[in-house]
Coordinates of C-alpha atoms (C1' of nucleotides) in Angstrom, one line a residue:
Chain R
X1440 CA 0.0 0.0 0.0
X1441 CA 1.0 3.9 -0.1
X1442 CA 2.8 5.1 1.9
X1443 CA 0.8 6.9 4.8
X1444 CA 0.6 10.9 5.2
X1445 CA 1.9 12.1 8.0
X1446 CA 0.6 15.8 6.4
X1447 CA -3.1 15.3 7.7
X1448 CA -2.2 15.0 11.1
X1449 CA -3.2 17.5 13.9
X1450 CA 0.7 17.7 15.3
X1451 CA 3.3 19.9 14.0
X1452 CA 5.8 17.2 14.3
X1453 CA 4.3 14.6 11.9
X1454 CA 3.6 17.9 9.6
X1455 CA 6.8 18.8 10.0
X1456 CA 8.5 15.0 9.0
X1457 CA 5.9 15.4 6.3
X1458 CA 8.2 18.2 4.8
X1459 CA 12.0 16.3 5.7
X1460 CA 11.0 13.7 7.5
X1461 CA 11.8 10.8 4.1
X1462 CA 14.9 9.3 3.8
X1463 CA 18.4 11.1 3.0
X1464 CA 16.0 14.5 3.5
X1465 CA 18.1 16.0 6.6
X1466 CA 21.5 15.2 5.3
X1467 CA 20.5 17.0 2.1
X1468 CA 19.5 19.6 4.9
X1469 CA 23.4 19.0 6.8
X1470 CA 25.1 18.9 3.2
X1471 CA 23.3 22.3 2.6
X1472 CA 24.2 24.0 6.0
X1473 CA 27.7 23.1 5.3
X1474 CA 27.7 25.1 2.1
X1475 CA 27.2 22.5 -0.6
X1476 CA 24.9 24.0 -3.2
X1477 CA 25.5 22.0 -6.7
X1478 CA 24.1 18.8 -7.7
X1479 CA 26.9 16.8 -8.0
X1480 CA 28.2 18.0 -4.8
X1481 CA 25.2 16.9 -2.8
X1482 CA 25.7 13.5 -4.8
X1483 CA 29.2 13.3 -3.6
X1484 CA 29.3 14.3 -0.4
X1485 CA 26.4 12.2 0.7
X1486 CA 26.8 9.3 -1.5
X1487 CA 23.2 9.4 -2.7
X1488 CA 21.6 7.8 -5.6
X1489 CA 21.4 10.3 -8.2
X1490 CA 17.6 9.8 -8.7
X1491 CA 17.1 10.1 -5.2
X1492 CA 18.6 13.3 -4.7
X1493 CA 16.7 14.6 -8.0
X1494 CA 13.9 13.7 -6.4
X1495 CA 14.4 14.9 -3.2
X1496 CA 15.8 18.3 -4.2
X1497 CA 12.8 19.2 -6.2
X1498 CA 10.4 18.5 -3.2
X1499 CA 12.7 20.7 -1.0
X1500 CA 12.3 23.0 -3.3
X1501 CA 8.5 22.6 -3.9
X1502 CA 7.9 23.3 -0.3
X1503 CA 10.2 26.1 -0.1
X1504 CA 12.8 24.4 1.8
X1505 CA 15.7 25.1 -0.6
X1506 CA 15.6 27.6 -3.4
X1507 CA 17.0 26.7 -7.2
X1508 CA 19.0 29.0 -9.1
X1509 CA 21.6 29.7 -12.1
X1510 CA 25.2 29.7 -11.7
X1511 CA 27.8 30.7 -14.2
X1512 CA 30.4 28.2 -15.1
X1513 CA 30.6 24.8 -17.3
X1514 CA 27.9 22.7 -18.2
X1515 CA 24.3 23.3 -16.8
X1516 CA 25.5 25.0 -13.5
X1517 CA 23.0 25.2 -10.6
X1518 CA 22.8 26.4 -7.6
X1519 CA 20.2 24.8 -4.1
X1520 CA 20.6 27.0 -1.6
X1521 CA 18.2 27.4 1.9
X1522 CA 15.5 29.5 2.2
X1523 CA 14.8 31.3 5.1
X1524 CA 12.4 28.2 5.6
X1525 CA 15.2 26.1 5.5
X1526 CA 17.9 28.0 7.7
X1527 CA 14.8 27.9 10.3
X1528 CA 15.6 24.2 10.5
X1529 CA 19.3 25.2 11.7
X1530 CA 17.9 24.6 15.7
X1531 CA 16.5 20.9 14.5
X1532 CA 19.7 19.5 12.9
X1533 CA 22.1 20.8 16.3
X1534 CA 19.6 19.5 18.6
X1535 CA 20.3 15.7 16.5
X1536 CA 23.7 16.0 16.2
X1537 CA 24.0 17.0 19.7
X1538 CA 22.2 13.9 20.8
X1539 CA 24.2 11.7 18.6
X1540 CA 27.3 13.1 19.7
X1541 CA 26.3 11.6 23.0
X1542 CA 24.3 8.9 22.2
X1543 CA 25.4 7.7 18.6
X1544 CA 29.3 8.6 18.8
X1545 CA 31.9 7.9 16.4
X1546 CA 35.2 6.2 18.2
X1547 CA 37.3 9.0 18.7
X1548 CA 34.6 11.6 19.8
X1549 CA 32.1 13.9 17.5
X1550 CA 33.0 14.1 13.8
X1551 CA 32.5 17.5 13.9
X1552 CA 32.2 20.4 16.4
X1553 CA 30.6 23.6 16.0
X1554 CA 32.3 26.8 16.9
X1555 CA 30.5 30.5 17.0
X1556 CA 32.7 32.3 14.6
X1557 CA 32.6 35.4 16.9
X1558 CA 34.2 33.8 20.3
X1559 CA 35.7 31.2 18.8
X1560 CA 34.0 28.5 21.2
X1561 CA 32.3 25.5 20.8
X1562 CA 28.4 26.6 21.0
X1563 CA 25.9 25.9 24.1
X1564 CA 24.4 22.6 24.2
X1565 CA 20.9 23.3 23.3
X1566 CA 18.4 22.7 25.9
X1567 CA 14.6 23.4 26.2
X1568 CA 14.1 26.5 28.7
X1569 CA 11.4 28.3 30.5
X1570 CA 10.4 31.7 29.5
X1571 CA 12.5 32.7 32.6
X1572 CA 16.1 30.5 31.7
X1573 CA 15.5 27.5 33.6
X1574 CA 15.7 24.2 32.2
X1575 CA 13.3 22.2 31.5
X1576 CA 13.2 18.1 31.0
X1577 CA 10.1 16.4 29.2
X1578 CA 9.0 15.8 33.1
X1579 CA 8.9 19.5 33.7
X1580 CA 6.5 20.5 31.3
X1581 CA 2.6 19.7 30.4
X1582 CA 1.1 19.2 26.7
X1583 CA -2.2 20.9 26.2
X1584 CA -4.5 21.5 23.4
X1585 CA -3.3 24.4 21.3
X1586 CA -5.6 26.9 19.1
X1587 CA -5.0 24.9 16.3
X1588 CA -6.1 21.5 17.9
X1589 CA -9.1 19.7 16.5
X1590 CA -12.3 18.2 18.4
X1591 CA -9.8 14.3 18.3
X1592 CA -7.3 16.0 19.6
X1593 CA -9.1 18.0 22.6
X1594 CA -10.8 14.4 23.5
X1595 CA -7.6 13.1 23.5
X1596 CA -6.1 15.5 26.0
X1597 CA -9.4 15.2 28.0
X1598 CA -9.2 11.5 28.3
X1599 CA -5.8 11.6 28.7
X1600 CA -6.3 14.2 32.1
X1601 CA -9.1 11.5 33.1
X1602 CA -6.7 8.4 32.9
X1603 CA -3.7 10.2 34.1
X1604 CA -1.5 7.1 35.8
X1605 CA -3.8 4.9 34.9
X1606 CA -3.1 3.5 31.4
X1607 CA -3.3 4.9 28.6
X1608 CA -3.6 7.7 26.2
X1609 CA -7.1 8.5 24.6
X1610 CA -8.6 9.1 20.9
X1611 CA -6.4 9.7 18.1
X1612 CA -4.3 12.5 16.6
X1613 CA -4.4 11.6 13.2
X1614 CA -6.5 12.4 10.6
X1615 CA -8.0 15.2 12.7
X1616 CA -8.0 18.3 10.3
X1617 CA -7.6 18.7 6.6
X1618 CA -4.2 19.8 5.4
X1619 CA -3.3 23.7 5.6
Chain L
X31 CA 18.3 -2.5 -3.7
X32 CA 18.6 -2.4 -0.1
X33 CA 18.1 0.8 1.9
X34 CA 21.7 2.2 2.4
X35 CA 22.7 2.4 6.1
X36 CA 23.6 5.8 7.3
X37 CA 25.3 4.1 10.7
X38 CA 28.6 4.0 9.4
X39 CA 28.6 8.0 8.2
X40 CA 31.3 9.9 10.1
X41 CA 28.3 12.4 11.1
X42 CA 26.4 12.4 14.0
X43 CA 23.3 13.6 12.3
X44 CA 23.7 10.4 10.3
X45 CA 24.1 8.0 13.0
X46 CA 21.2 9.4 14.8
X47 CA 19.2 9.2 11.9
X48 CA 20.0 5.7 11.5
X49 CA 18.6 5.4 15.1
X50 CA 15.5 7.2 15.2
X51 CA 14.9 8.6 11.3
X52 CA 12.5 5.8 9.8
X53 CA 9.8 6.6 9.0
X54 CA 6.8 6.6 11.7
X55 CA 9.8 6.5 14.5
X56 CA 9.8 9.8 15.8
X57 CA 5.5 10.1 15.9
X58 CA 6.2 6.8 18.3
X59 CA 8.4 9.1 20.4
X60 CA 6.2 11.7 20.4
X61 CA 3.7 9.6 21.9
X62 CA 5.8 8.4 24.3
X63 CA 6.7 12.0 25.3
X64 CA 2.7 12.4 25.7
X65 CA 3.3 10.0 28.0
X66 CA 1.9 6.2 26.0
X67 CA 2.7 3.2 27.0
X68 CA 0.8 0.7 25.8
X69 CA 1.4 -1.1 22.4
X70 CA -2.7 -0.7 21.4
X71 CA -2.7 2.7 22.6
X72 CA 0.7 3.8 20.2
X73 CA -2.0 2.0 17.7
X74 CA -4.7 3.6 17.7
X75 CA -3.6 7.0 18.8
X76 CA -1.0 6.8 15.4
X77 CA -3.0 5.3 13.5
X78 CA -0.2 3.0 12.2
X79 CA -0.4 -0.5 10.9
X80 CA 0.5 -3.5 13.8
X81 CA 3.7 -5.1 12.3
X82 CA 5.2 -1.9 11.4
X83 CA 4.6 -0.5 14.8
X84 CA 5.8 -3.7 16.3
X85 CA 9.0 -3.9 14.2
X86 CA 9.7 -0.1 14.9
X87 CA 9.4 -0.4 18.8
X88 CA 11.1 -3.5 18.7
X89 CA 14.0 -1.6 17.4
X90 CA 13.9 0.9 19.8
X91 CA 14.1 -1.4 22.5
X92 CA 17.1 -2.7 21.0
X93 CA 18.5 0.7 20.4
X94 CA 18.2 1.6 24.4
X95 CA 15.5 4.5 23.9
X96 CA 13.0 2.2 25.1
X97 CA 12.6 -0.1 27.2
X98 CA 9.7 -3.2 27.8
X99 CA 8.2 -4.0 30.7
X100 CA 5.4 -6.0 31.9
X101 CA 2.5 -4.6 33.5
X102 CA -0.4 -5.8 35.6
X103 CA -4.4 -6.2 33.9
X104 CA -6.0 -8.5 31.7
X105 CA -4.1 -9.6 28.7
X106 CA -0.3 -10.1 28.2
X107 CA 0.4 -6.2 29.6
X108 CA 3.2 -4.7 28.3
X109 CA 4.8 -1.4 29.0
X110 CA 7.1 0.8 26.9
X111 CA 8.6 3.6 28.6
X112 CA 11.5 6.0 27.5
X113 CA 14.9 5.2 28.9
X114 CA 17.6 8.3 29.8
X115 CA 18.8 8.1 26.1
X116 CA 15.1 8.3 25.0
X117 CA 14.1 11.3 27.0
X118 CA 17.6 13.3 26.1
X119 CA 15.5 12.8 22.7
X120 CA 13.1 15.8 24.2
X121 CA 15.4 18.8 22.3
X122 CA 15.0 17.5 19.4
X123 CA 11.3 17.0 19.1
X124 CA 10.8 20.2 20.4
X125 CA 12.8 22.3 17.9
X126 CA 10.9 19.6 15.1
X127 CA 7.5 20.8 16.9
X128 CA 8.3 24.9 16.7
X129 CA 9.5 24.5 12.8
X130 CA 6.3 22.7 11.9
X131 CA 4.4 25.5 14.1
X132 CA 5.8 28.1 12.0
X133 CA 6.3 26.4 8.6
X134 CA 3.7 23.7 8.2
X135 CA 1.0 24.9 10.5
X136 CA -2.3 23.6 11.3
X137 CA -5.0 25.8 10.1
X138 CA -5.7 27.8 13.8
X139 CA -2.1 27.8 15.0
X140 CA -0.4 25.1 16.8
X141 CA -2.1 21.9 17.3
X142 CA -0.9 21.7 20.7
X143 CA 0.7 24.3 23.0
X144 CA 3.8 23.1 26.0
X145 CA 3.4 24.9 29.0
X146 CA 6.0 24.9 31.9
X147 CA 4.5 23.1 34.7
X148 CA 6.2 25.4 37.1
X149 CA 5.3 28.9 35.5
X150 CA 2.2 28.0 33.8
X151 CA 3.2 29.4 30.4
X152 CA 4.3 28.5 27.0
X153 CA 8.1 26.8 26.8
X154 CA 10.3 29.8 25.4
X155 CA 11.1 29.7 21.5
X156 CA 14.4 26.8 20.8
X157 CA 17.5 29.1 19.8
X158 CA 20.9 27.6 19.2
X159 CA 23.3 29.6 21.6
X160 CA 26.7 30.6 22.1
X161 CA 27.7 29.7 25.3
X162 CA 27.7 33.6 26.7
X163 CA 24.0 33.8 25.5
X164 CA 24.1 35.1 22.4
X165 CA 21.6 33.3 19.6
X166 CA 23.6 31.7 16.5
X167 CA 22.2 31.7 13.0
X168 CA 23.7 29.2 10.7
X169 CA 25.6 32.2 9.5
X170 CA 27.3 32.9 12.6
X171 CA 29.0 29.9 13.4
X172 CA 31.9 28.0 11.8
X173 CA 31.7 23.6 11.0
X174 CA 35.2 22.2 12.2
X175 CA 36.5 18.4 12.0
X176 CA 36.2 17.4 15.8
X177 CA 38.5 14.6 17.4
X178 CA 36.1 11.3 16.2
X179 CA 36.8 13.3 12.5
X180 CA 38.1 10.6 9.9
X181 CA 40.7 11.4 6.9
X182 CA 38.1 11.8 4.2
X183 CA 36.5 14.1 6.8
X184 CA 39.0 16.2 7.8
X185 CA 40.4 16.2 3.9
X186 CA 36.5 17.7 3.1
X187 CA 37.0 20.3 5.2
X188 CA 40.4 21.2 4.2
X189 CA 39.2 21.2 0.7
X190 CA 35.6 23.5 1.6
X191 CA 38.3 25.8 3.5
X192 CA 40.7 26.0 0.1
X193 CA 37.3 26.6 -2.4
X194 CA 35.6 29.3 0.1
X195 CA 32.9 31.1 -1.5
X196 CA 34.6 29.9 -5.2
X197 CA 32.5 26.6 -6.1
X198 CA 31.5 23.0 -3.8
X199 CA 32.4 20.9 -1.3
X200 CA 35.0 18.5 -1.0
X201 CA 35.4 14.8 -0.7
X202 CA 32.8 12.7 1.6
X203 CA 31.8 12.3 4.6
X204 CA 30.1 9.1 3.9
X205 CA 31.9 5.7 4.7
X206 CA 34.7 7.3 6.7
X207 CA 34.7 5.2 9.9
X208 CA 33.5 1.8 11.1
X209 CA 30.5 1.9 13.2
X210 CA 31.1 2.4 17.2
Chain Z
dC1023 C1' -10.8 -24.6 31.1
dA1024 C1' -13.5 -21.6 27.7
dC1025 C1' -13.0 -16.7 26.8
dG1026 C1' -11.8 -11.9 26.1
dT1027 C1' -7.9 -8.8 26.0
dT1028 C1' -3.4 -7.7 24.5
dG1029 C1' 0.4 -8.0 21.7
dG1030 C1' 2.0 -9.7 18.3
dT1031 C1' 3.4 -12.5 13.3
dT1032 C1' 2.3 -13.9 8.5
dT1033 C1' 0.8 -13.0 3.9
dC1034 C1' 0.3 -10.5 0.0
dA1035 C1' -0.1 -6.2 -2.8
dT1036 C1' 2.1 -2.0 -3.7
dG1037 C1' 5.3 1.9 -3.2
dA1038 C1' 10.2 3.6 -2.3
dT1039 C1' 15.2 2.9 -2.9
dG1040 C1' 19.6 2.0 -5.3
dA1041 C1' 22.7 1.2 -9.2
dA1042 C1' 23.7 1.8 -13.8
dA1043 C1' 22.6 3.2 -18.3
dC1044 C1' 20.8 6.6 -21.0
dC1045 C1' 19.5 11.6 -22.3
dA1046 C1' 19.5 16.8 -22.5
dA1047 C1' 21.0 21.7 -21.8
dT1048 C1' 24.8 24.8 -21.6
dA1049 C1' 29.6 26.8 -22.1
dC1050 C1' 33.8 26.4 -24.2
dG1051 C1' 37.6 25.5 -27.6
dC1052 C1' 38.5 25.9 -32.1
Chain G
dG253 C1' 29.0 27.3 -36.2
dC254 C1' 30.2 22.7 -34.4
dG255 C1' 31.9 19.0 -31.6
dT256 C1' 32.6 18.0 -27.0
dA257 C1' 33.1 18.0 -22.0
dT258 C1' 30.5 19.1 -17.9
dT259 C1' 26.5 19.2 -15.3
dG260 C1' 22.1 17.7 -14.1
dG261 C1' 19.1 15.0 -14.7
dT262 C1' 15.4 10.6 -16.3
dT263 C1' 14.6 5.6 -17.2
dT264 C1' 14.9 0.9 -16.2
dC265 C1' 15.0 -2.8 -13.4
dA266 C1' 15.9 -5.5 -9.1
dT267 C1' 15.2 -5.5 -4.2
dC268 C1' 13.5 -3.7 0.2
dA269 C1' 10.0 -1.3 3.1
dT270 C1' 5.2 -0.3 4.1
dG271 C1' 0.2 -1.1 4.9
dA272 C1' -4.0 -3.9 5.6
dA273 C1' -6.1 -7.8 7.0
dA274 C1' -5.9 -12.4 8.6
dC275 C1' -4.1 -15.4 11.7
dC276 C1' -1.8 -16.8 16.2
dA277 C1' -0.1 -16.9 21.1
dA278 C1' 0.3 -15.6 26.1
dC279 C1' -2.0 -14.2 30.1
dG280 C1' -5.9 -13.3 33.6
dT281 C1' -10.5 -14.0 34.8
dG282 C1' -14.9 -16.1 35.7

DNA sequence: CACGTTGGTTTCATGATGAAACCAATACGC
DNA sequence: GCGTATTGGTTTCATCATGAAACCAACGTG
């Protein structure tokens, strides 16, 4: 069968993998933040299957993720850069690599660090914070329906609140809303 | 042909990809963040099909994000709960959950809001930092070959460093290091 | 010890991925 | 202008992953 839709779903996050969430997507994403900006690069770098990455690139590009351009040079020269879209993702991929720095190493320590060009320094490990700078673990913090949630997805919150240490979760979030 | 493996990448975004970046893996930690547990509630509440959702936690069990335990009730009662290397996950669904608010939103806003238990309010916005404070774009930091760097690795950089601004990347960073 | 509940596995149809071959647009040498 | 190298693809085919539904097994309960 197809492939399910994650783009349907009343959660940012499935809507969200909708957009990057395939296969070789965030690496394309990585290769991109690291400067690499011509087909063949991409193809190199990554080690991709030419179709793949054709394929891939034009979605990014579809959903405004990366944007194509013209280059001068040899050949049919092109150019994928990010978006401002796609720079937005910048917080996603250090949050990943800074877990698999930790939790995926290479022998020897992480592949590659990432230093603020200003100070010189390795950056902050990223960390979800309060409003006010503490931080906060998934334990400190409660999910509640949003403005954007639809009637599965209060029920599911509501049930949720009822069952609380009990068992389980409640109704559903998929297929809640139509797509934006 | 068989789905390449991106374990063996000298990239940490890779490696944790090849933990976590299948598809339907990271809605399954999403609902473990929400707090499921049970196999039938992941089910219905994902709305994804039995063996795949068996297969998937199955793998994270193996992977040490989750871990399976019995619980008491009716039925063979099972329990999957995030282990320490599950819930260090919680950065990275966040800053996934914030893109998808701004760039693939629900129509209404966000689907669902994440308050502080403490304060009461919304979680501040995810910002990569420098460690004095300061919020880093993409632009303003610099990608470095860290000590777990292999030679095509560091060889890439050298080459991006040599062709600054004047064309692509360099070698690879893919197959540069046997898995940990 | 029959029965419902829970948590699977098996089977089969179909889509996604990977490798290599093939094709097209552009700049450049001449 | 014309052939050719470079770049960026598309096509083809074999194999793997996904989805749906049917089937099966462990456990607790009455």
């Amino acid at each position: 069968m197809k492939r399910k839709t994650f783009g349907r779903m009343n959660c940012s996050i499935a809507r969200a993998l909708e957009l990057v969430g395939e296969w070789w997507t965030m690496l394309i994403l990585r290769e991109a933040f690291l400067g690499t900006r011509r087909f063949q690069d991409f193809q190199r770098n990554l080690g991709i299957a030419r179709n793949i990455l054709s394929a891939r690139l034009k979605k990014l590009v579809a959903r405004g993720i990366l944007q194509r351009s013209a280059a001068r040079g040899g050949g049919r020269r092109l150019e994928y850069r990010l978006t401002e879209k796609g720079r937005a993702f910048f917080p996603v991929l250090m949050a990943l690599m800074q877990w698999g720095d930790r939790f995926a190493a290479c022998a020897g320590g992480p592949p590659v660090r990432v230093v603020d060009r200003v100070a010189g320094e390795p950056i902050a490990e990223l960390n979800v914070l309060a409003r006010d700078g503490r931080v906060l673990s998934a334990a400190d913090v409660r999910m509640v329906p949003g403005p954007g949630a639809g009637a599965l997805t209060r029920a599911r919150f509501r049930r949720a609140q009822a069952v609380k240490a009990s068992g389980g979760g409640g109704e559903s979030l998929h297929e809640d809303r139509s797509p934006a």
